[in-house]
Amino acid sequence: MPKPEPVDPPGVPARRAALRLLDAVLRQGLPLEAAIGRATAGIERSDDRALAHAIAAEVLRRLPDLDALIDSATKTRLPDDAKARFALRIALVQALSLGTPPHAAISTVLPLVDGGPRKLVHGVFGTLMRGGDQLPEQPTLPDPVAIRWHAAWGDDGIEAAERAMAAPPPLDLTLADPATTDAMAETLGGVSLLPGHVRLPSAHVPELPGFEEGSWWVQDIAASLPARLLGKGPGSVLDLCAAPGGKTMQLASAGWSVTAIDSSESRLARLHENLERTHLTATVITADLLLWSPPAPVDAVLLDAPCSATGIFRRHPDVLHRVRPSQITELAALQAKLLARAADWVRPGGTLVFATCSLEPAEGEAQLTKFLAARPDYSIVPVAQDELPAGIVPTPGGWVRTLPGMIDPGGNDGFFIARLRRQG
């Protein structure tokens, strides 16, 4: 008669799921959010699933510093993919960053190395706890990222990025009706950085006033800028790579006739849900933009292009570890193709906004330079200071580059945004 499968003690399944999440990101190169479903399969409690995600995300946020601690307490360096190193990362981040009592942090990870070096894991953890070792106040960027960003943004850029990782990002809301800004800020207990925006500390979104009524949606202040730069309708606009729909809702609420296109049916399902909740309308199309074309030119196109997403590292620290220079090069090539196609869909005299949530110049400044050289029928429409929140300043060239920490307090995501006009 076969032996029954061993059952993990309480607390261990969440840590085992965190281990699977880290393996998916660090060894398989998958996005954290894409791996969460499979990694937490079989875990019934939502709080355990949330704990697994929180542990994995904090390990990714603190990875260089965790590994430095581990290496300081081992005579021979553990391989990067050793299960003992993964287990120690999970135990240490709980004890030193998430407030888990040390005895619970270690007891819930030792089962992860059954059949492996349990004594080593227990010994290294105990040594670091007895020595009073701590993580630095600000997380350290991985070396490859720090080298790239230092070349682009200098010492101040690195300092701002590391400071941004040290605190939970706030909750930014875009309002369906900007006229309600003051009232919604008071109701929600937040502050406003621009008309139609409210910033709150982190909160449980469905419980906030106005959620059920569709009065607002979650959207980082920097992510709201591309659609803001198109102003108010009426007019016809294509929202390309539209899911999950924040920019579509912005444009629809501003009076535009919106056609939203994305290649992902699952992400478009969220867009449909968001439109239903907010009582806004748009034509939604599932299509590959390299194959699809509109029936006629439109007044405006918003292309928030696929990119490395390194600008949203505060909320998605996995991008710091899984995005490689070769991927940035490939994505930049795709952006150039999409930008070239989108440019043909704008009527003469119309507007094209190009944006990426990236801190890589190859996906922003360099992309714009190449586009303008190839398309003399386009010119930059400079962004004015009064179109932006305090702290974010238009570049001398007239486009927008948001860097971590420009908005204080609370910070902002990293974006590149250019507004262009096709000559009539």
GROMACS .gro file of C-alpha atoms in nm:
model
  424
    1MET     CA    1   0.000   0.000   0.000
    2PRO     CA    2   0.156   0.334  -0.104
    3LYS     CA    3   0.252   0.577   0.169
    4PRO     CA    4   0.041   0.894   0.185
    5GLU     CA    5   0.206   1.213   0.069
    6PRO     CA    6   0.356   1.408   0.362
    7VAL     CA    7   0.154   1.711   0.466
    8ASP     CA    8   0.340   2.035   0.527
    9PRO     CA    9   0.313   2.186   0.875
   10PRO     CA   10   0.116   2.513   0.903
   11GLY     CA   11   0.297   2.805   0.745
   12VAL     CA   12   0.515   2.594   0.520
   13PRO     CA   13   0.291   2.587   0.208
   14ALA     CA   14   0.313   2.967   0.175
   15ARG     CA   15   0.692   2.953   0.199
   16ARG     CA   16   0.705   2.666  -0.049
   17ALA     CA   17   0.495   2.875  -0.288
   18ALA     CA   18   0.733   3.168  -0.237
   19LEU     CA   19   1.020   2.936  -0.331
   20ARG     CA   20   0.838   2.836  -0.650
   21LEU     CA   21   0.777   3.203  -0.732
   22LEU     CA   22   1.143   3.292  -0.688
   23ASP     CA   23   1.247   2.997  -0.901
   24ALA     CA   24   1.005   3.108  -1.175
   25VAL     CA   25   1.150   3.460  -1.179
   26LEU     CA   26   1.520   3.399  -1.119
   27ARG     CA   27   1.572   3.075  -1.309
   28GLN     CA   28   1.292   3.074  -1.566
   29GLY     CA   29   1.271   3.449  -1.631
   30LEU     CA   30   0.893   3.467  -1.581
   31PRO     CA   31   0.715   3.778  -1.452
   32LEU     CA   32   0.613   3.743  -1.089
   33GLU     CA   33   0.247   3.811  -1.164
   34ALA     CA   34   0.243   3.551  -1.441
   35ALA     CA   35   0.382   3.283  -1.209
   36ILE     CA   36   0.160   3.344  -0.908
   37GLY     CA   37  -0.129   3.122  -1.021
   38ARG     CA   38   0.073   2.806  -1.071
   39ALA     CA   39   0.301   2.869  -0.774
   40THR     CA   40   0.011   2.902  -0.529
   41ALA     CA   41  -0.208   2.628  -0.680
   42GLY     CA   42  -0.357   2.418  -0.402
   43ILE     CA   43  -0.331   2.692  -0.140
   44GLU     CA   44  -0.689   2.766  -0.037
   45ARG     CA   45  -0.645   3.061   0.197
   46SER     CA   46  -0.614   3.397   0.024
   47ASP     CA   47  -0.395   3.533   0.302
   48ASP     CA   48  -0.148   3.248   0.250
   49ARG     CA   49  -0.137   3.324  -0.123
   50ALA     CA   50  -0.082   3.691  -0.042
   51LEU     CA   51   0.196   3.599   0.203
   52ALA     CA   52   0.375   3.392  -0.062
   53HIS     CA   53   0.363   3.687  -0.301
   54ALA     CA   54   0.478   3.932  -0.033
   55ILE     CA   55   0.775   3.714   0.063
   56ALA     CA   56   0.884   3.661  -0.298
   57ALA     CA   57   0.846   4.028  -0.387
   58GLU     CA   58   1.046   4.140  -0.084
   59VAL     CA   59   1.322   3.889  -0.160
   60LEU     CA   60   1.344   4.031  -0.513
   61ARG     CA   61   1.349   4.385  -0.376
   62ARG     CA   62   1.629   4.297  -0.132
   63LEU     CA   63   1.815   4.027  -0.325
   64PRO     CA   64   2.167   4.180  -0.348
   65ASP     CA   65   2.163   4.265   0.022
   66LEU     CA   66   2.030   3.925   0.127
   67ASP     CA   67   2.297   3.750  -0.078
   68ALA     CA   68   2.567   3.972   0.073
   69LEU     CA   69   2.457   3.864   0.422
   70ILE     CA   70   2.450   3.496   0.324
   71ASP     CA   71   2.796   3.516   0.167
   72SER     CA   72   2.936   3.684   0.477
   73ALA     CA   73   2.841   3.381   0.686
   74THR     CA   74   2.955   3.096   0.459
   75LYS     CA   75   3.312   2.977   0.405
   76THR     CA   76   3.231   2.854   0.055
   77ARG     CA   77   2.993   3.057  -0.158
   78LEU     CA   78   2.664   2.883  -0.219
   79PRO     CA   79   2.567   2.853  -0.587
   80ASP     CA   80   2.308   3.109  -0.698
   81ASP     CA   81   2.058   2.833  -0.774
   82ALA     CA   82   2.121   2.628  -0.458
   83LYS     CA   83   1.804   2.550  -0.266
   84ALA     CA   84   1.989   2.639   0.055
   85ARG     CA   85   2.045   2.994  -0.076
   86PHE     CA   86   1.679   3.027  -0.173
   87ALA     CA   87   1.568   2.901   0.169
   88LEU     CA   88   1.801   3.143   0.348
   89ARG     CA   89   1.675   3.434   0.139
   90ILE     CA   90   1.318   3.350   0.238
   91ALA     CA   91   1.401   3.307   0.608
   92LEU     CA   92   1.615   3.621   0.630
   93VAL     CA   93   1.374   3.851   0.450
   94GLN     CA   94   1.097   3.745   0.686
   95ALA     CA   95   1.303   3.805   0.999
   96LEU     CA   96   1.479   4.123   0.886
   97SER     CA   97   1.221   4.296   0.667
   98LEU     CA   98   0.872   4.152   0.715
   99GLY     CA   99   0.868   4.133   1.095
  100THR     CA  100   0.836   3.755   1.129
  101PRO     CA  101   0.978   3.620   1.458
  102PRO     CA  102   1.313   3.449   1.382
  103HIS     CA  103   1.203   3.112   1.517
  104ALA     CA  104   0.901   3.111   1.284
  105ALA     CA  105   1.106   3.237   0.989
  106ILE     CA  106   1.354   2.949   1.011
  107SER     CA  107   1.114   2.671   1.117
  108THR     CA  108   0.892   2.732   0.814
  109VAL     CA  109   1.178   2.715   0.562
  110LEU     CA  110   1.371   2.413   0.691
  111PRO     CA  111   1.115   2.174   0.536
  112LEU     CA  112   1.202   2.332   0.199
  113VAL     CA  113   1.548   2.173   0.215
  114ASP     CA  114   1.446   1.824   0.330
  115GLY     CA  115   1.707   1.588   0.200
  116GLY     CA  116   1.947   1.881   0.172
  117PRO     CA  117   2.176   2.090   0.392
  118ARG     CA  118   1.931   2.172   0.672
  119LYS     CA  119   2.217   2.212   0.923
  120LEU     CA  120   2.387   2.462   0.693
  121VAL     CA  121   2.070   2.670   0.653
  122HIS     CA  122   1.998   2.659   1.026
  123GLY     CA  123   2.359   2.744   1.110
  124VAL     CA  124   2.394   3.038   0.871
  125PHE     CA  125   2.060   3.183   0.982
  126GLY     CA  126   2.153   3.144   1.349
  127THR     CA  127   2.492   3.307   1.297
  128LEU     CA  128   2.338   3.612   1.130
  129MET     CA  129   2.064   3.645   1.393
  130ARG     CA  130   2.308   3.620   1.684
  131GLY     CA  131   2.538   3.872   1.517
  132GLY     CA  132   2.259   4.127   1.491
  133ASP     CA  133   2.306   4.163   1.116
  134GLN     CA  134   2.054   4.391   0.944
  135LEU     CA  135   1.956   4.483   0.591
  136PRO     CA  136   2.046   4.837   0.480
  137GLU     CA  137   1.774   5.099   0.510
  138GLN     CA  138   1.763   5.136   0.132
  139PRO     CA  139   1.779   4.827  -0.093
  140THR     CA  140   2.073   4.795  -0.331
  141LEU     CA  141   2.011   4.770  -0.704
  142PRO     CA  142   2.148   4.462  -0.882
  143ASP     CA  143   2.484   4.543  -1.042
  144PRO     CA  144   2.374   4.510  -1.409
  145VAL     CA  145   2.081   4.748  -1.349
  146ALA     CA  146   2.291   4.992  -1.148
  147ILE     CA  147   2.552   5.008  -1.425
  148ARG     CA  148   2.288   5.078  -1.693
  149TRP     CA  149   2.099   5.335  -1.492
  150HIS     CA  150   2.413   5.508  -1.368
  151ALA     CA  151   2.521   5.560  -1.728
  152ALA     CA  152   2.180   5.707  -1.809
  153TRP     CA  153   2.082   5.894  -1.492
  154GLY     CA  154   2.396   5.932  -1.280
  155ASP     CA  155   2.445   5.906  -0.903
  156ASP     CA  156   2.123   6.092  -0.827
  157GLY     CA  157   1.924   5.848  -1.039
  158ILE     CA  158   2.064   5.547  -0.856
  159GLU     CA  159   2.003   5.707  -0.517
  160ALA     CA  160   1.644   5.794  -0.610
  161ALA     CA  161   1.575   5.443  -0.741
  162GLU     CA  162   1.707   5.278  -0.427
  163ARG     CA  163   1.514   5.520  -0.208
  164ALA     CA  164   1.199   5.441  -0.406
  165MET     CA  165   1.235   5.071  -0.327
  166ALA     CA  166   1.259   5.135   0.046
  167ALA     CA  167   0.898   5.245   0.100
  168PRO     CA  168   0.566   5.100  -0.018
  169PRO     CA  169   0.436   5.303  -0.314
  170PRO     CA  170   0.119   5.506  -0.253
  171LEU     CA  171  -0.214   5.436  -0.417
  172ASP     CA  172  -0.290   5.675  -0.703
  173LEU     CA  173  -0.645   5.704  -0.832
  174THR     CA  174  -0.764   5.863  -1.156
  175LEU     CA  175  -1.113   6.009  -1.128
  176ALA     CA  176  -1.377   5.968  -1.396
  177ASP     CA  177  -1.490   6.326  -1.336
  178PRO     CA  178  -1.211   6.577  -1.258
  179ALA     CA  179  -1.473   6.821  -1.126
  180THR     CA  180  -1.507   6.596  -0.820
  181THR     CA  181  -1.137   6.614  -0.730
  182ASP     CA  182  -1.165   6.819  -0.412
  183ALA     CA  183  -1.468   6.629  -0.287
  184MET     CA  184  -1.315   6.286  -0.358
  185ALA     CA  185  -0.985   6.383  -0.195
  186GLU     CA  186  -1.175   6.481   0.120
  187THR     CA  187  -1.395   6.170   0.112
  188LEU     CA  188  -1.100   5.937   0.060
  189GLY     CA  189  -0.867   6.120   0.296
  190GLY     CA  190  -0.608   6.178   0.026
  191VAL     CA  191  -0.432   6.458  -0.160
  192SER     CA  192  -0.445   6.560  -0.524
  193LEU     CA  193  -0.144   6.620  -0.749
  194LEU     CA  194  -0.350   6.721  -1.054
  195PRO     CA  195  -0.719   6.769  -1.135
  196GLY     CA  196  -0.875   6.424  -1.168
  197HIS     CA  197  -0.620   6.260  -0.937
  198VAL     CA  198  -0.616   6.153  -0.571
  199ARG     CA  199  -0.321   5.997  -0.385
  200LEU     CA  200  -0.371   5.777  -0.078
  201PRO     CA  201  -0.156   5.553   0.136
  202SER     CA  202  -0.185   5.186   0.041
  203ALA     CA  203  -0.543   5.065   0.096
  204HIS     CA  204  -0.780   4.777   0.019
  205VAL     CA  205  -0.918   4.907  -0.308
  206PRO     CA  206  -1.267   4.745  -0.324
  207GLU     CA  207  -1.356   4.888   0.019
  208LEU     CA  208  -1.283   5.251  -0.074
  209PRO     CA  209  -1.573   5.492  -0.135
  210GLY     CA  210  -1.653   5.525  -0.503
  211PHE     CA  211  -1.520   5.185  -0.614
  212GLU     CA  212  -1.858   5.018  -0.672
  213GLU     CA  213  -1.991   5.333  -0.838
  214GLY     CA  214  -1.696   5.343  -1.080
  215SER     CA  215  -1.592   5.690  -0.972
  216TRP     CA  216  -1.220   5.612  -1.017
  217TRP     CA  217  -0.962   5.352  -1.107
  218VAL     CA  218  -0.611   5.275  -0.984
  219GLN     CA  219  -0.339   5.434  -1.198
  220ASP     CA  220   0.003   5.571  -1.104
  221ILE     CA  221   0.028   5.945  -1.161
  222ALA     CA  222   0.304   5.896  -1.421
  223ALA     CA  223   0.096   5.636  -1.606
  224SER     CA  224  -0.189   5.886  -1.630
  225LEU     CA  225   0.018   6.147  -1.813
  226PRO     CA  226   0.017   6.003  -2.171
  227ALA     CA  227  -0.363   6.021  -2.199
  228ARG     CA  228  -0.372   6.357  -2.021
  229LEU     CA  229  -0.147   6.501  -2.292
  230LEU     CA  230  -0.416   6.436  -2.553
  231GLY     CA  231  -0.653   6.666  -2.366
  232LYS     CA  232  -1.028   6.654  -2.411
  233GLY     CA  233  -1.231   6.519  -2.702
  234PRO     CA  234  -1.437   6.502  -2.908
  235GLY     CA  235  -1.248   6.316  -3.172
  236SER     CA  236  -1.150   5.965  -3.272
  237VAL     CA  237  -0.857   5.803  -3.091
  238LEU     CA  238  -0.685   5.466  -3.104
  239ASP     CA  239  -0.555   5.336  -2.772
  240LEU     CA  240  -0.293   5.082  -2.878
  241CYS     CA  241  -0.175   4.809  -2.636
  242ALA     CA  242  -0.471   4.924  -2.430
  243ALA     CA  243  -0.520   4.657  -2.161
  244PRO     CA  244  -0.592   4.665  -1.873
  245GLY     CA  245  -0.764   4.990  -1.965
  246GLY     CA  246  -0.655   5.284  -1.751
  247LYS     CA  247  -0.579   5.501  -2.052
  248THR     CA  248  -0.890   5.384  -2.236
  249MET     CA  249  -1.104   5.498  -1.942
  250GLN     CA  250  -0.919   5.830  -1.924
  251LEU     CA  251  -0.983   5.900  -2.291
  252ALA     CA  252  -1.347   5.789  -2.278
  253SER     CA  253  -1.415   6.003  -1.971
  254ALA     CA  254  -1.253   6.301  -2.153
  255GLY     CA  255  -1.504   6.276  -2.435
  256TRP     CA  256  -1.305   6.087  -2.699
  257SER     CA  257  -1.450   5.817  -2.922
  258VAL     CA  258  -1.208   5.539  -2.827
  259THR     CA  259  -1.107   5.224  -3.008
  260ALA     CA  260  -0.894   5.011  -2.776
  261ILE     CA  261  -0.674   4.740  -2.928
  262ASP     CA  262  -0.469   4.473  -2.755
  263SER     CA  263  -0.348   4.126  -2.849
  264SER     CA  264  -0.425   3.967  -2.510
  265GLU     CA  265  -0.781   3.841  -2.465
  266SER     CA  266  -0.729   3.778  -2.094
  267ARG     CA  267  -0.605   4.133  -2.033
  268LEU     CA  268  -0.887   4.272  -2.244
  269ALA     CA  269  -1.132   4.087  -2.019
  270ARG     CA  270  -1.011   4.313  -1.738
  271LEU     CA  271  -1.060   4.615  -1.964
  272HIS     CA  272  -1.422   4.512  -2.026
  273GLU     CA  273  -1.474   4.472  -1.650
  274ASN     CA  274  -1.326   4.815  -1.586
  275LEU     CA  275  -1.544   4.979  -1.851
  276GLU     CA  276  -1.853   4.815  -1.705
  277ARG     CA  277  -1.768   4.928  -1.352
  278THR     CA  278  -1.700   5.286  -1.459
  279HIS     CA  279  -1.998   5.307  -1.699
  280LEU     CA  280  -1.768   5.420  -1.981
  281THR     CA  281  -1.777   5.303  -2.342
  282ALA     CA  282  -1.515   5.210  -2.598
  283THR     CA  283  -1.487   4.983  -2.899
  284VAL     CA  284  -1.258   4.697  -2.797
  285ILE     CA  285  -1.068   4.488  -3.052
  286THR     CA  286  -0.842   4.188  -3.002
  287ALA     CA  287  -0.569   4.210  -3.266
  288ASP     CA  288  -0.199   4.195  -3.341
  289LEU     CA  289  -0.098   4.552  -3.422
  290LEU     CA  290   0.166   4.432  -3.668
  291LEU     CA  291  -0.118   4.284  -3.875
  292TRP     CA  292  -0.418   4.506  -3.794
  293SER     CA  293  -0.496   4.844  -3.949
  294PRO     CA  294  -0.783   5.088  -3.891
  295PRO     CA  295  -1.033   5.147  -4.171
  296ALA     CA  296  -0.946   5.519  -4.184
  297PRO     CA  297  -0.703   5.766  -4.026
  298VAL     CA  298  -0.799   5.899  -3.683
  299ASP     CA  299  -0.758   6.226  -3.494
  300ALA     CA  300  -0.519   6.082  -3.238
  301VAL     CA  301  -0.323   5.770  -3.150
  302LEU     CA  302  -0.190   5.676  -2.807
  303LEU     CA  303   0.080   5.408  -2.825
  304ASP     CA  304   0.183   5.289  -2.480
  305ALA     CA  305   0.420   5.037  -2.631
  306PRO     CA  306   0.533   4.699  -2.496
  307CYS     CA  307   0.859   4.755  -2.312
  308SER     CA  308   1.090   4.624  -2.041
  309ALA     CA  309   0.863   4.779  -1.774
  310THR     CA  310   1.171   4.875  -1.573
  311GLY     CA  311   0.994   5.199  -1.482
  312ILE     CA  312   0.748   5.013  -1.258
  313PHE     CA  313   1.014   4.833  -1.051
  314ARG     CA  314   0.870   4.971  -0.727
  315ARG     CA  315   0.562   4.752  -0.762
  316HIS     CA  316   0.720   4.481  -0.976
  317PRO     CA  317   1.075   4.421  -0.847
  318ASP     CA  318   1.106   4.108  -1.062
  319VAL     CA  319   1.193   4.332  -1.360
  320LEU     CA  320   1.523   4.416  -1.190
  321HIS     CA  321   1.633   4.053  -1.218
  322ARG     CA  322   1.472   3.905  -1.527
  323VAL     CA  323   1.510   4.182  -1.789
  324ARG     CA  324   1.833   4.145  -1.988
  325PRO     CA  325   1.998   4.391  -2.232
  326SER     CA  326   1.913   4.156  -2.519
  327GLN     CA  327   1.543   4.179  -2.428
  328ILE     CA  328   1.562   4.558  -2.417
  329THR     CA  329   1.711   4.554  -2.767
  330GLU     CA  330   1.437   4.322  -2.894
  331LEU     CA  331   1.162   4.530  -2.735
  332ALA     CA  332   1.307   4.851  -2.879
  333ALA     CA  333   1.294   4.693  -3.225
  334LEU     CA  334   0.928   4.599  -3.172
  335GLN     CA  335   0.848   4.952  -3.051
  336ALA     CA  336   1.003   5.098  -3.365
  337LYS     CA  337   0.782   4.878  -3.583
  338LEU     CA  338   0.468   4.967  -3.389
  339LEU     CA  339   0.554   5.336  -3.390
  340ALA     CA  340   0.606   5.333  -3.766
  341ARG     CA  341   0.266   5.169  -3.821
  342ALA     CA  342   0.087   5.392  -3.572
  343ALA     CA  343   0.225   5.704  -3.739
  344ASP     CA  344   0.048   5.611  -4.062
  345TRP     CA  345  -0.288   5.590  -3.883
  346VAL     CA  346  -0.295   5.957  -3.773
  347ARG     CA  347  -0.469   6.203  -4.002
  348PRO     CA  348  -0.274   6.510  -4.115
  349GLY     CA  349  -0.286   6.762  -3.832
  350GLY     CA  350  -0.357   6.486  -3.580
  351THR     CA  351  -0.165   6.388  -3.268
  352LEU     CA  352   0.045   6.085  -3.177
  353VAL     CA  353   0.151   6.018  -2.817
  354PHE     CA  354   0.426   5.760  -2.770
  355ALA     CA  355   0.498   5.626  -2.422
  356THR     CA  356   0.686   5.348  -2.247
  357CYS     CA  357   0.698   5.262  -1.876
  358SER     CA  358   1.074   5.215  -1.902
  359LEU     CA  359   1.387   5.373  -1.755
  360GLU     CA  360   1.594   5.256  -2.050
  361PRO     CA  361   1.689   5.534  -2.297
  362ALA     CA  362   1.681   5.279  -2.581
  363GLU     CA  363   1.304   5.256  -2.523
  364GLY     CA  364   1.253   5.630  -2.500
  365GLU     CA  365   1.493   5.906  -2.602
  366ALA     CA  366   1.677   5.695  -2.861
  367GLN     CA  367   1.348   5.568  -3.002
  368LEU     CA  368   1.218   5.922  -3.048
  369THR     CA  369   1.539   6.039  -3.218
  370LYS     CA  370   1.522   5.757  -3.472
  371PHE     CA  371   1.152   5.815  -3.538
  372LEU     CA  372   1.188   6.188  -3.604
  373ALA     CA  373   1.481   6.123  -3.839
  374ALA     CA  374   1.269   5.876  -4.037
  375ARG     CA  375   0.945   6.079  -4.032
  376PRO     CA  376   0.993   6.444  -4.127
  377ASP     CA  377   0.613   6.477  -4.139
  378TYR     CA  378   0.611   6.463  -3.757
  379SER     CA  379   0.727   6.720  -3.504
  380ILE     CA  380   0.723   6.744  -3.126
  381VAL     CA  381   0.441   6.930  -2.956
  382PRO     CA  382   0.619   7.055  -2.643
  383VAL     CA  383   0.462   6.965  -2.311
  384ALA     CA  384   0.392   7.263  -2.084
  385GLN     CA  385   0.464   7.265  -1.712
  386ASP     CA  386   0.098   7.324  -1.626
  387GLU     CA  387   0.014   6.988  -1.785
  388LEU     CA  388   0.231   6.805  -1.531
  389PRO     CA  389   0.233   6.758  -1.154
  390ALA     CA  390   0.479   6.954  -0.942
  391GLY     CA  391   0.820   6.788  -0.948
  392ILE     CA  392   0.798   6.659  -1.305
  393VAL     CA  393   0.945   6.909  -1.549
  394PRO     CA  394   0.936   6.890  -1.931
  395THR     CA  395   1.275   6.827  -2.090
  396PRO     CA  396   1.437   7.103  -2.301
  397GLY     CA  397   1.336   6.898  -2.605
  398GLY     CA  398   0.970   6.918  -2.509
  399TRP     CA  399   0.905   6.557  -2.411
  400VAL     CA  400   0.858   6.407  -2.063
  401ARG     CA  401   1.097   6.182  -1.873
  402THR     CA  402   0.978   6.078  -1.527
  403LEU     CA  403   1.243   5.937  -1.295
  404PRO     CA  404   1.194   5.781  -0.950
  405GLY     CA  405   1.147   6.032  -0.673
  406MET     CA  406   1.053   6.332  -0.885
  407ILE     CA  407   0.727   6.359  -0.690
  408ASP     CA  408   0.788   6.392  -0.318
  409PRO     CA  409   0.649   6.246  -0.104
  410GLY     CA  410   0.534   5.915  -0.248
  411GLY     CA  411   0.735   5.898  -0.567
  412ASN     CA  412   0.624   5.796  -0.915
  413ASP     CA  413   0.687   5.536  -1.182
  414GLY     CA  414   0.944   5.584  -1.456
  415PHE     CA  415   0.802   5.682  -1.797
  416PHE     CA  416   0.905   5.828  -2.129
  417ILE     CA  417   0.634   6.028  -2.309
  418ALA     CA  418   0.648   6.226  -2.633
  419ARG     CA  419   0.361   6.416  -2.797
  420LEU     CA  420   0.390   6.455  -3.172
  421ARG     CA  421   0.186   6.619  -3.447
  422ARG     CA  422   0.159   6.506  -3.805
  423GLN     CA  423   0.197   6.792  -4.047
  424GLY     CA  424  -0.125   6.891  -4.223
   0.00000   0.00000   0.00000
